[in-house]
Every structure is written in C-alpha cells, then in structure tokens.
PDB file of C-alpha atoms in Angstrom:
ATOM      1  CA  LYS A   1     -22.561  27.539 -60.093  1.00  0.00           C
ATOM      2  CA  ALA A   2     -19.188  27.608 -61.206  1.00  0.00           C
ATOM      3  CA  LYS A   3     -17.858  27.958 -57.372  1.00  0.00           C
ATOM      4  CA  MET A   4     -20.495  24.632 -56.115  1.00  0.00           C
ATOM      5  CA  ARG A   5     -19.091  22.603 -59.147  1.00  0.00           C
ATOM      6  CA  ARG A   6     -15.323  22.709 -57.565  1.00  0.00           C
ATOM      7  CA  ARG A   7     -16.591  22.323 -54.338  1.00  0.00           C
ATOM      8  CA  ILE A   8     -17.936  19.141 -55.467  1.00  0.00           C
ATOM      9  CA  ALA A   9     -15.270  18.184 -57.322  1.00  0.00           C
ATOM     10  CA  LEU A  10     -13.105  18.737 -54.071  1.00  0.00           C
ATOM     11  CA  LEU A  11     -14.602  16.542 -51.914  1.00  0.00           C
ATOM     12  CA  PHE A  12     -15.249  13.619 -54.558  1.00  0.00           C
ATOM     13  CA  GLY A  13     -11.241  13.988 -55.111  1.00  0.00           C
ATOM     14  CA  ILE A  14     -10.839  13.494 -51.566  1.00  0.00           C
ATOM     15  CA  VAL A  15     -13.440  10.460 -51.690  1.00  0.00           C
ATOM     16  CA  LEU A  16     -11.787   8.958 -54.144  1.00  0.00           C
ATOM     17  CA  SER A  17      -8.092   9.523 -52.824  1.00  0.00           C
ATOM     18  CA  TYR A  18      -9.584   7.019 -49.317  1.00  0.00           C
ATOM     19  CA  ALA A  19     -11.133   4.598 -51.248  1.00  0.00           C
ATOM     20  CA  SER A  20      -7.862   3.876 -53.379  1.00  0.00           C
ATOM     21  CA  SER A  21      -5.581   4.370 -50.671  1.00  0.00           C
ATOM     22  CA  GLY A  22      -6.410   3.688 -46.651  1.00  0.00           C
ATOM     23  CA  LYS A  23     -10.355   3.693 -46.912  1.00  0.00           C
ATOM     24  CA  SER A  24     -10.660   0.222 -46.123  1.00  0.00           C
ATOM     25  CA  ASP A  25      -7.475  -0.617 -43.729  1.00  0.00           C
ATOM     26  CA  LEU A  26      -9.536   2.240 -41.683  1.00  0.00           C
ATOM     27  CA  GLU A  27     -12.487   1.079 -41.650  1.00  0.00           C
ATOM     28  CA  ALA A  28     -11.462  -2.687 -40.847  1.00  0.00           C
ATOM     29  CA  ILE A  29      -9.539  -1.641 -38.224  1.00  0.00           C
ATOM     30  CA  VAL A  30     -12.471  -0.469 -36.233  1.00  0.00           C
ATOM     31  CA  LYS A  31     -14.723  -2.745 -37.601  1.00  0.00           C
ATOM     32  CA  GLY A  32     -12.052  -6.014 -36.550  1.00  0.00           C
ATOM     33  CA  ALA A  33     -12.308  -4.242 -33.131  1.00  0.00           C
ATOM     34  CA  TYR A  34     -16.121  -3.971 -32.773  1.00  0.00           C
ATOM     35  CA  LYS A  35     -17.975  -5.951 -30.248  1.00  0.00           C
ATOM     36  CA  ASP A  36     -21.676  -6.561 -31.369  1.00  0.00           C
ATOM     37  CA  ARG A  37     -23.854  -6.148 -28.160  1.00  0.00           C
ATOM     38  CA  GLY A  38     -27.214  -7.128 -30.113  1.00  0.00           C
ATOM     39  CA  LEU A  39     -28.269  -4.087 -29.322  1.00  0.00           C
ATOM     40  CA  VAL A  40     -28.332  -2.551 -33.266  1.00  0.00           C
ATOM     41  CA  THR A  41     -30.753  -3.823 -35.425  1.00  0.00           C
ATOM     42  CA  ARG A  42     -31.348  -4.047 -39.469  1.00  0.00           C
ATOM     43  CA  LYS A  43     -34.410  -2.870 -40.707  1.00  0.00           C
ATOM     44  CA  THR A  44     -35.688  -1.511 -44.208  1.00  0.00           C
ATOM     45  CA  ILE A  45     -38.673   1.008 -44.795  1.00  0.00           C
ATOM     46  CA  GLU A  46     -41.060   2.189 -47.932  1.00  0.00           C
ATOM     47  CA  VAL A  47     -40.303   6.182 -48.375  1.00  0.00           C
ATOM     48  CA  LYS A  48     -42.955   6.843 -51.238  1.00  0.00           C
ATOM     49  CA  GLY A  49     -42.614   3.840 -52.530  1.00  0.00           C
ATOM     50  CA  HIS A  50     -38.889   3.183 -52.384  1.00  0.00           C
ATOM     51  CA  GLY A  51     -37.373   1.192 -50.296  1.00  0.00           C
ATOM     52  CA  VAL A  52     -34.492   2.416 -47.619  1.00  0.00           C
ATOM     53  CA  GLU A  53     -32.762   0.811 -45.348  1.00  0.00           C
ATOM     54  CA  PHE A  54     -31.423   1.907 -41.958  1.00  0.00           C
ATOM     55  CA  LEU A  55     -29.612   0.753 -38.756  1.00  0.00           C
ATOM     56  CA  GLU A  56     -31.516   1.236 -35.406  1.00  0.00           C
ATOM     57  CA  ALA A  57     -30.796   1.226 -31.560  1.00  0.00           C
ATOM     58  CA  GLY A  58     -32.198   2.495 -28.447  1.00  0.00           C
ATOM     59  CA  HIS A  59     -36.411   2.915 -27.929  1.00  0.00           C
ATOM     60  CA  GLY A  60     -35.384   6.487 -26.180  1.00  0.00           C
ATOM     61  CA  SER A  61     -37.358   9.743 -27.333  1.00  0.00           C
ATOM     62  CA  ARG A  62     -34.516  11.823 -28.180  1.00  0.00           C
ATOM     63  CA  VAL A  63     -33.588  10.422 -31.639  1.00  0.00           C
ATOM     64  CA  VAL A  64     -29.940  10.989 -33.264  1.00  0.00           C
ATOM     65  CA  LEU A  65     -30.001  10.352 -37.168  1.00  0.00           C
ATOM     66  CA  PHE A  66     -27.121   9.477 -38.707  1.00  0.00           C
ATOM     67  CA  CYS A  67     -25.847  10.207 -42.570  1.00  0.00           C
ATOM     68  CA  HIS A  68     -22.603   8.546 -44.124  1.00  0.00           C
ATOM     69  CA  GLY A  69     -20.010   9.744 -46.174  1.00  0.00           C
ATOM     70  CA  ALA A  70     -19.634   8.206 -49.858  1.00  0.00           C
ATOM     71  CA  ALA A  71     -16.919   5.967 -49.328  1.00  0.00           C
ATOM     72  CA  PHE A  72     -19.439   4.082 -46.402  1.00  0.00           C
ATOM     73  CA  SER A  73     -22.202   3.420 -45.150  1.00  0.00           C
ATOM     74  CA  MET A  74     -24.380   2.933 -42.423  1.00  0.00           C
ATOM     75  CA  ASN A  75     -22.449  -0.228 -40.948  1.00  0.00           C
ATOM     76  CA  THR A  76     -19.572   2.810 -40.199  1.00  0.00           C
ATOM     77  CA  TRP A  77     -21.502   4.033 -37.379  1.00  0.00           C
ATOM     78  CA  GLN A  78     -21.859   0.999 -35.873  1.00  0.00           C
ATOM     79  CA  TRP A  79     -18.760  -0.111 -36.088  1.00  0.00           C
ATOM     80  CA  VAL A  80     -17.354   3.372 -34.665  1.00  0.00           C
ATOM     81  CA  GLY A  81     -19.544   2.224 -32.021  1.00  0.00           C
ATOM     82  CA  VAL A  82     -21.740   5.417 -31.234  1.00  0.00           C
ATOM     83  CA  LEU A  83     -24.788   3.403 -31.921  1.00  0.00           C
ATOM     84  CA  ASP A  84     -24.111   0.895 -29.369  1.00  0.00           C
ATOM     85  CA  ALA A  85     -23.514   4.191 -26.722  1.00  0.00           C
ATOM     86  CA  LEU A  86     -26.311   6.356 -27.545  1.00  0.00           C
ATOM     87  CA  ALA A  87     -28.925   3.568 -26.672  1.00  0.00           C
ATOM     88  CA  LEU A  88     -26.907   2.587 -23.510  1.00  0.00           C
ATOM     89  CA  ALA A  89     -27.856   6.564 -22.714  1.00  0.00           C
ATOM     90  CA  ASN A  90     -31.482   6.199 -23.774  1.00  0.00           C
ATOM     91  CA  PHE A  91     -31.327   7.466 -26.634  1.00  0.00           C
ATOM     92  CA  ARG A  92     -32.524   6.117 -30.412  1.00  0.00           C
ATOM     93  CA  ALA A  93     -29.828   6.158 -32.646  1.00  0.00           C
ATOM     94  CA  ILE A  94     -30.852   5.632 -36.522  1.00  0.00           C
ATOM     95  CA  ALA A  95     -27.882   5.120 -39.134  1.00  0.00           C
ATOM     96  CA  VAL A  96     -29.425   4.992 -42.499  1.00  0.00           C
ATOM     97  CA  ASN A  97     -27.846   3.700 -45.603  1.00  0.00           C
ATOM     98  CA  LEU A  98     -28.586   6.791 -48.239  1.00  0.00           C
ATOM     99  CA  PRO A  99     -29.853   6.406 -51.695  1.00  0.00           C
ATOM    100  CA  GLY A 100     -27.810   3.889 -53.636  1.00  0.00           C
ATOM    101  CA  TYR A 101     -26.232   1.985 -50.653  1.00  0.00           C
ATOM    102  CA  GLY A 102     -26.887  -1.372 -49.848  1.00  0.00           C
ATOM    103  CA  PHE A 103     -30.527  -2.126 -49.540  1.00  0.00           C
ATOM    104  CA  SER A 104     -31.950   1.709 -50.373  1.00  0.00           C
ATOM    105  CA  SER A 105     -33.441   2.547 -53.797  1.00  0.00           C
ATOM    106  CA  LYS A 106     -31.035   4.279 -55.680  1.00  0.00           C
ATOM    107  CA  THR A 107     -34.195   6.157 -56.835  1.00  0.00           C
ATOM    108  CA  GLN A 108     -36.255   8.305 -54.334  1.00  0.00           C
ATOM    109  CA  ALA A 109     -39.038  10.423 -54.917  1.00  0.00           C
ATOM    110  CA  GLY A 110     -37.851  13.676 -53.428  1.00  0.00           C
ATOM    111  CA  GLY A 111     -34.498  14.026 -53.951  1.00  0.00           C
ATOM    112  CA  LYS A 112     -31.243  15.235 -51.835  1.00  0.00           C
ATOM    113  CA  ASP A 113     -33.586  18.084 -50.967  1.00  0.00           C
ATOM    114  CA  HIS A 114     -36.145  15.746 -49.119  1.00  0.00           C
ATOM    115  CA  PHE A 115     -35.125  12.376 -48.852  1.00  0.00           C
ATOM    116  CA  LEU A 116     -34.539  13.249 -45.079  1.00  0.00           C
ATOM    117  CA  TYR A 117     -38.105  14.472 -44.397  1.00  0.00           C
ATOM    118  CA  ASP A 118     -39.723  12.118 -46.275  1.00  0.00           C
ATOM    119  CA  PHE A 119     -37.730   9.014 -44.485  1.00  0.00           C
ATOM    120  CA  ILE A 120     -38.419  10.773 -41.165  1.00  0.00           C
ATOM    121  CA  ASP A 121     -42.258  10.885 -41.731  1.00  0.00           C
ATOM    122  CA  ALA A 122     -42.213   7.252 -42.668  1.00  0.00           C
ATOM    123  CA  LEU A 123     -40.827   6.608 -39.733  1.00  0.00           C
ATOM    124  CA  ARG A 124     -43.814   8.377 -38.249  1.00  0.00           C
ATOM    125  CA  LEU A 125     -41.496  10.950 -36.597  1.00  0.00           C
ATOM    126  CA  THR A 126     -42.772  13.672 -38.269  1.00  0.00           C
ATOM    127  CA  GLY A 127     -42.751  17.190 -35.807  1.00  0.00           C
ATOM    128  CA  THR A 128     -40.308  15.446 -33.608  1.00  0.00           C
ATOM    129  CA  LYS A 129     -36.945  17.647 -32.765  1.00  0.00           C
ATOM    130  CA  VAL A 130     -33.521  15.285 -34.655  1.00  0.00           C
ATOM    131  CA  CYS A 131     -29.845  15.573 -33.841  1.00  0.00           C
ATOM    132  CA  LEU A 132     -28.433  15.082 -37.224  1.00  0.00           C
ATOM    133  CA  ILE A 133     -25.109  13.550 -37.782  1.00  0.00           C
ATOM    134  CA  ALA A 134     -23.152  14.010 -40.969  1.00  0.00           C
ATOM    135  CA  ALA A 135     -20.213  13.340 -42.652  1.00  0.00           C
ATOM    136  CA  SER A 136     -19.200  14.200 -45.593  1.00  0.00           C
ATOM    137  CA  MET A 137     -21.385  13.615 -48.631  1.00  0.00           C
ATOM    138  CA  GLY A 138     -23.832  12.748 -45.917  1.00  0.00           C
ATOM    139  CA  GLY A 139     -24.010  16.532 -45.416  1.00  0.00           C
ATOM    140  CA  THR A 140     -25.832  16.955 -48.769  1.00  0.00           C
ATOM    141  CA  TYR A 141     -28.534  15.170 -47.252  1.00  0.00           C
ATOM    142  CA  ALA A 142     -28.451  17.193 -43.956  1.00  0.00           C
ATOM    143  CA  MET A 143     -28.268  20.180 -44.891  1.00  0.00           C
ATOM    144  CA  PRO A 144     -31.324  20.437 -47.013  1.00  0.00           C
ATOM    145  CA  TYR A 145     -33.220  19.636 -43.658  1.00  0.00           C
ATOM    146  CA  ILE A 146     -31.719  22.330 -41.751  1.00  0.00           C
ATOM    147  CA  LEU A 147     -32.115  24.924 -44.233  1.00  0.00           C
ATOM    148  CA  GLN A 148     -35.821  23.860 -44.759  1.00  0.00           C
ATOM    149  CA  HIS A 149     -36.624  22.593 -40.857  1.00  0.00           C
ATOM    150  CA  GLN A 150     -34.447  24.248 -38.955  1.00  0.00           C
ATOM    151  CA  HIS A 151     -37.261  24.277 -35.780  1.00  0.00           C
ATOM    152  CA  LEU A 152     -37.431  20.515 -36.082  1.00  0.00           C
ATOM    153  CA  VAL A 153     -33.009  20.399 -35.337  1.00  0.00           C
ATOM    154  CA  ALA A 154     -32.286  19.688 -32.360  1.00  0.00           C
ATOM    155  CA  GLY A 155     -28.145  19.910 -33.292  1.00  0.00           C
ATOM    156  CA  TYR A 156     -26.279  19.679 -35.796  1.00  0.00           C
ATOM    157  CA  VAL A 157     -22.521  17.273 -35.720  1.00  0.00           C
ATOM    158  CA  THR A 158     -20.961  17.391 -39.251  1.00  0.00           C
ATOM    159  CA  ALA A 159     -17.644  15.321 -39.380  1.00  0.00           C
ATOM    160  CA  ALA A 160     -16.246  17.229 -42.291  1.00  0.00           C
ATOM    161  CA  GLY A 161     -19.949  17.226 -43.872  1.00  0.00           C
ATOM    162  CA  LEU A 162     -20.303  19.355 -47.251  1.00  0.00           C
ATOM    163  CA  LEU A 163     -22.100  22.493 -46.481  1.00  0.00           C
ATOM    164  CA  SER A 164     -24.607  24.709 -49.012  1.00  0.00           C
ATOM    165  CA  LYS A 165     -23.365  26.879 -50.921  1.00  0.00           C
ATOM    166  CA  ASP A 166     -25.837  29.692 -50.385  1.00  0.00           C
ATOM    167  CA  LEU A 167     -26.408  30.026 -46.226  1.00  0.00           C
ATOM    168  CA  PRO A 168     -28.622  32.754 -44.898  1.00  0.00           C
ATOM    169  CA  PRO A 169     -26.358  35.283 -42.868  1.00  0.00           C
ATOM    170  CA  SER A 170     -27.068  33.070 -39.192  1.00  0.00           C
ATOM    171  CA  LEU A 171     -27.851  29.460 -38.722  1.00  0.00           C
ATOM    172  CA  ASN A 172     -29.493  29.094 -35.045  1.00  0.00           C
ATOM    173  CA  VAL A 173     -28.812  25.481 -35.068  1.00  0.00           C
ATOM    174  CA  HIS A 174     -26.165  24.500 -32.352  1.00  0.00           C
ATOM    175  CA  THR A 175     -23.425  22.751 -34.137  1.00  0.00           C
ATOM    176  CA  LEU A 176     -20.186  21.314 -33.462  1.00  0.00           C
ATOM    177  CA  PHE A 177     -17.854  21.085 -36.518  1.00  0.00           C
ATOM    178  CA  ILE A 178     -15.754  18.140 -36.444  1.00  0.00           C
ATOM    179  CA  TYR A 179     -12.516  17.545 -39.090  1.00  0.00           C
ATOM    180  CA  GLY A 180      -9.258  16.193 -39.149  1.00  0.00           C
ATOM    181  CA  ASP A 181      -6.034  18.557 -39.340  1.00  0.00           C
ATOM    182  CA  GLN A 182      -4.671  16.663 -42.441  1.00  0.00           C
ATOM    183  CA  ASP A 183      -8.060  17.198 -43.941  1.00  0.00           C
ATOM    184  CA  PRO A 184      -8.256  20.436 -46.481  1.00  0.00           C
ATOM    185  CA  ARG A 185     -11.853  20.476 -46.114  1.00  0.00           C
ATOM    186  CA  LEU A 186     -10.581  22.740 -42.853  1.00  0.00           C
ATOM    187  CA  ASP A 187      -9.754  25.536 -44.356  1.00  0.00           C
ATOM    188  CA  ALA A 188     -11.785  25.362 -47.512  1.00  0.00           C
ATOM    189  CA  ASP A 189     -15.775  25.728 -45.314  1.00  0.00           C
ATOM    190  CA  SER A 190     -14.006  27.974 -43.117  1.00  0.00           C
ATOM    191  CA  SER A 191     -15.890  30.986 -44.547  1.00  0.00           C
ATOM    192  CA  ALA A 192     -19.085  28.970 -44.272  1.00  0.00           C
ATOM    193  CA  ARG A 193     -18.718  27.859 -40.733  1.00  0.00           C
ATOM    194  CA  THR A 194     -19.128  31.480 -39.917  1.00  0.00           C
ATOM    195  CA  HIS A 195     -22.998  31.588 -41.319  1.00  0.00           C
ATOM    196  CA  PHE A 196     -23.532  28.763 -37.866  1.00  0.00           C
ATOM    197  CA  SER A 197     -23.982  31.723 -34.745  1.00  0.00           C
ATOM    198  CA  ASN A 198     -24.052  28.544 -32.317  1.00  0.00           C
ATOM    199  CA  SER A 199     -20.995  26.700 -33.146  1.00  0.00           C
ATOM    200  CA  GLN A 200     -17.890  25.083 -31.642  1.00  0.00           C
ATOM    201  CA  LEU A 201     -14.980  23.652 -34.192  1.00  0.00           C
ATOM    202  CA  THR A 202     -13.054  20.274 -32.877  1.00  0.00           C
ATOM    203  CA  ILE A 203      -9.862  19.094 -34.890  1.00  0.00           C
ATOM    204  CA  PHE A 204      -8.611  15.403 -34.151  1.00  0.00           C
ATOM    205  CA  LYS A 205      -4.787  15.600 -34.351  1.00  0.00           C
ATOM    206  CA  ASP A 206      -2.572  13.397 -37.316  1.00  0.00           C
ATOM    207  CA  ALA A 207      -5.930  12.360 -38.833  1.00  0.00           C
ATOM    208  CA  PRO A 208      -7.690  12.463 -42.325  1.00  0.00           C
ATOM    209  CA  HIS A 209     -10.864  13.527 -44.462  1.00  0.00           C
ATOM    210  CA  PRO A 210     -13.079  10.302 -42.322  1.00  0.00           C
ATOM    211  CA  CYS A 211     -11.260  11.469 -38.752  1.00  0.00           C
ATOM    212  CA  TYR A 212     -13.425   9.432 -36.849  1.00  0.00           C
ATOM    213  CA  LEU A 213     -11.680   6.306 -38.117  1.00  0.00           C
ATOM    214  CA  ARG A 214      -7.834   7.783 -37.785  1.00  0.00           C
ATOM    215  CA  ASP A 215      -7.497   4.731 -34.804  1.00  0.00           C
ATOM    216  CA  LEU A 216      -9.344   3.324 -32.085  1.00  0.00           C
ATOM    217  CA  ASP A 217      -8.700   6.291 -30.072  1.00  0.00           C
ATOM    218  CA  ALA A 218     -10.142   8.783 -32.457  1.00  0.00           C
ATOM    219  CA  THR A 219     -13.400   6.077 -32.665  1.00  0.00           C
ATOM    220  CA  ASN A 220     -14.239   7.058 -29.016  1.00  0.00           C
ATOM    221  CA  GLU A 221     -12.986  10.392 -29.234  1.00  0.00           C
ATOM    222  CA  PHE A 222     -16.048  11.114 -31.433  1.00  0.00           C
ATOM    223  CA  THR A 223     -18.628   8.860 -29.615  1.00  0.00           C
ATOM    224  CA  ALA A 224     -17.628  10.640 -26.731  1.00  0.00           C
ATOM    225  CA  LEU A 225     -18.259  14.203 -28.062  1.00  0.00           C
ATOM    226  CA  VAL A 226     -21.334  13.409 -29.826  1.00  0.00           C
ATOM    227  CA  LEU A 227     -22.563  11.849 -26.153  1.00  0.00           C
ATOM    228  CA  SER A 228     -21.688  15.206 -24.756  1.00  0.00           C
ATOM    229  CA  PHE A 229     -23.530  17.117 -27.314  1.00  0.00           C
ATOM    230  CA  VAL A 230     -26.542  15.290 -26.932  1.00  0.00           C
ATOM    231  CA  GLY A 231     -26.746  15.826 -23.522  1.00  0.00           C
ATOM    232  CA  ALA A 232     -25.390  12.146 -22.462  1.00  0.00           C
ATOM    233  CA  PRO A 233     -23.082  11.412 -19.649  1.00  0.00           C
ATOM    234  CA  SER A 234     -19.967  11.622 -21.189  1.00  0.00           C
ATOM    235  CA  SER A 235     -15.919  11.590 -20.702  1.00  0.00           C
ATOM    236  CA  ILE A 236     -15.712  14.601 -22.892  1.00  0.00           C
ATOM    237  CA  SER A 237     -17.635  17.932 -22.570  1.00  0.00           C
ATOM    238  CA  THR A 238     -18.575  20.061 -25.643  1.00  0.00           C
ATOM    239  CA  GLN A 239     -18.654  23.451 -25.256  1.00  0.00           C
ATOM    240  CA  ILE A 240     -22.026  23.665 -27.533  1.00  0.00           C
ATOM    241  CA  HIS A 241     -25.252  20.882 -26.680  1.00  0.00           C
ATOM    242  CA  ALA A 242     -28.186  20.181 -28.458  1.00  0.00           C
ATOM    243  CA  GLN A 243     -31.566  21.969 -27.958  1.00  0.00           C
ATOM    244  CA  TRP A 244     -34.117  19.490 -27.221  1.00  0.00           C
TER     245      TRP A 244
END
C-alpha cells in the first residue's frame, strides 16, 4: 500500500506541475492548429443511472477507446487529431470524459474498477474487442478492464498511463508504451513494463510527461503510431500490433 501511495503521489505531482507550468500552453498550441472536419460528434449516455459524456468519430466495426490524463479531457484527443484519423481509416474512435470531467457525473456506480466495462456495456459493445488508449491517470481506468477482460482487449497504447500495482507475471495483451524522455515515469515504470510479454517501447525525444503534446510533430507522430498499431495505413510502422 505504501508503494502504491508513493506511485500515486508521483503521478499527481507530475500532473500538478504541468497544470501550473505549461500544460495550458501545450494544449493551446495543438487546439489552435486543429482543423475540425465535422467528423467528431459530442454525445452523452446514461451508465447505470449516471451521465457520461464522450466524443465519437467514425462508424467502423473496430473500436478504439481513449482515456485522458488528469490534467486534460476527452477534447484533448480530438485536438491531437487522432480521432479524425481513425474515422478516416474506417475505425470507430471513442474518447470518454472520465468521471468528474465535463458533463460526466463524478459518481459512477462501479467505481474505477468497473467504469469502462459499464460504459462499454451502455454502448452495447459488450463482448466486442476494443483497443484501449490511455494517458497518465487514464491508465487507472484502462488497467482494471485489461486485467479483468483480457480476452476483450485487442491491444493497449499507453502514453505514460499509470500501471497497476499487482500485475500477473505475464500479460498477453499487445501493448505499445510511449513516453517522453523527460518523464520520470519512464524509469519508474521499467519494472512494471516487464510484465507485458508482447510490447514495444517508444520514446519521444525532448518530450515531457504528456509527450504527445510536445509540439505538432509529436501529435502527428503519436497519431501515426496509433494508426499503425491498430492496423491502419500509416507513415510509421510499429513492431507490434493490435490483435483483432
């Protein structure tokens, strides 16, 4: 428990640092460059009696679900451009506002351990394989789903997503780890990453904790990595891919 508390303290220390020194600037640059093609729709859904807000783009049968970091929101994924790119590649991209963000109720019946399952169930996607993308704090929502429903996870892309404390010796979920080289989590997570038996590590040079927001080149690289990982045409080729 003490180890987990230290990990959480480290995570929120990083989040508070970016929230007070540069986070807004990083996101503002990406937001200002984003060109809305009309592909992304804002929606709400009731999940076990509580409202959840999300963005959706595309109508493909393969679903890619995004969980944002503590200093950001579902809108961040739209401004990065990855939702549009997936829609154009015939995928269904969904970016959820996690509990307490935007119009998503802070109270959710199942808590973090069951939030994604309940959300996916409300979308009538129960039993459908999904690819999960999580940044930082978003990993605290993605990891319980992965641990409880491995067979329903096509793959996992984590941009310094917080990893679970108690991991099984081997997780057979194809995973793409992405970090900035200036992020202390890169070294802090080294041991936990060994539990993922099929994984690839990609490091963004001169990049902070939200590495995909370093600059516009980073948003493009992140989007290209996601496209390659899910099996869409891309300017970058990842060594590992989602297993649909």
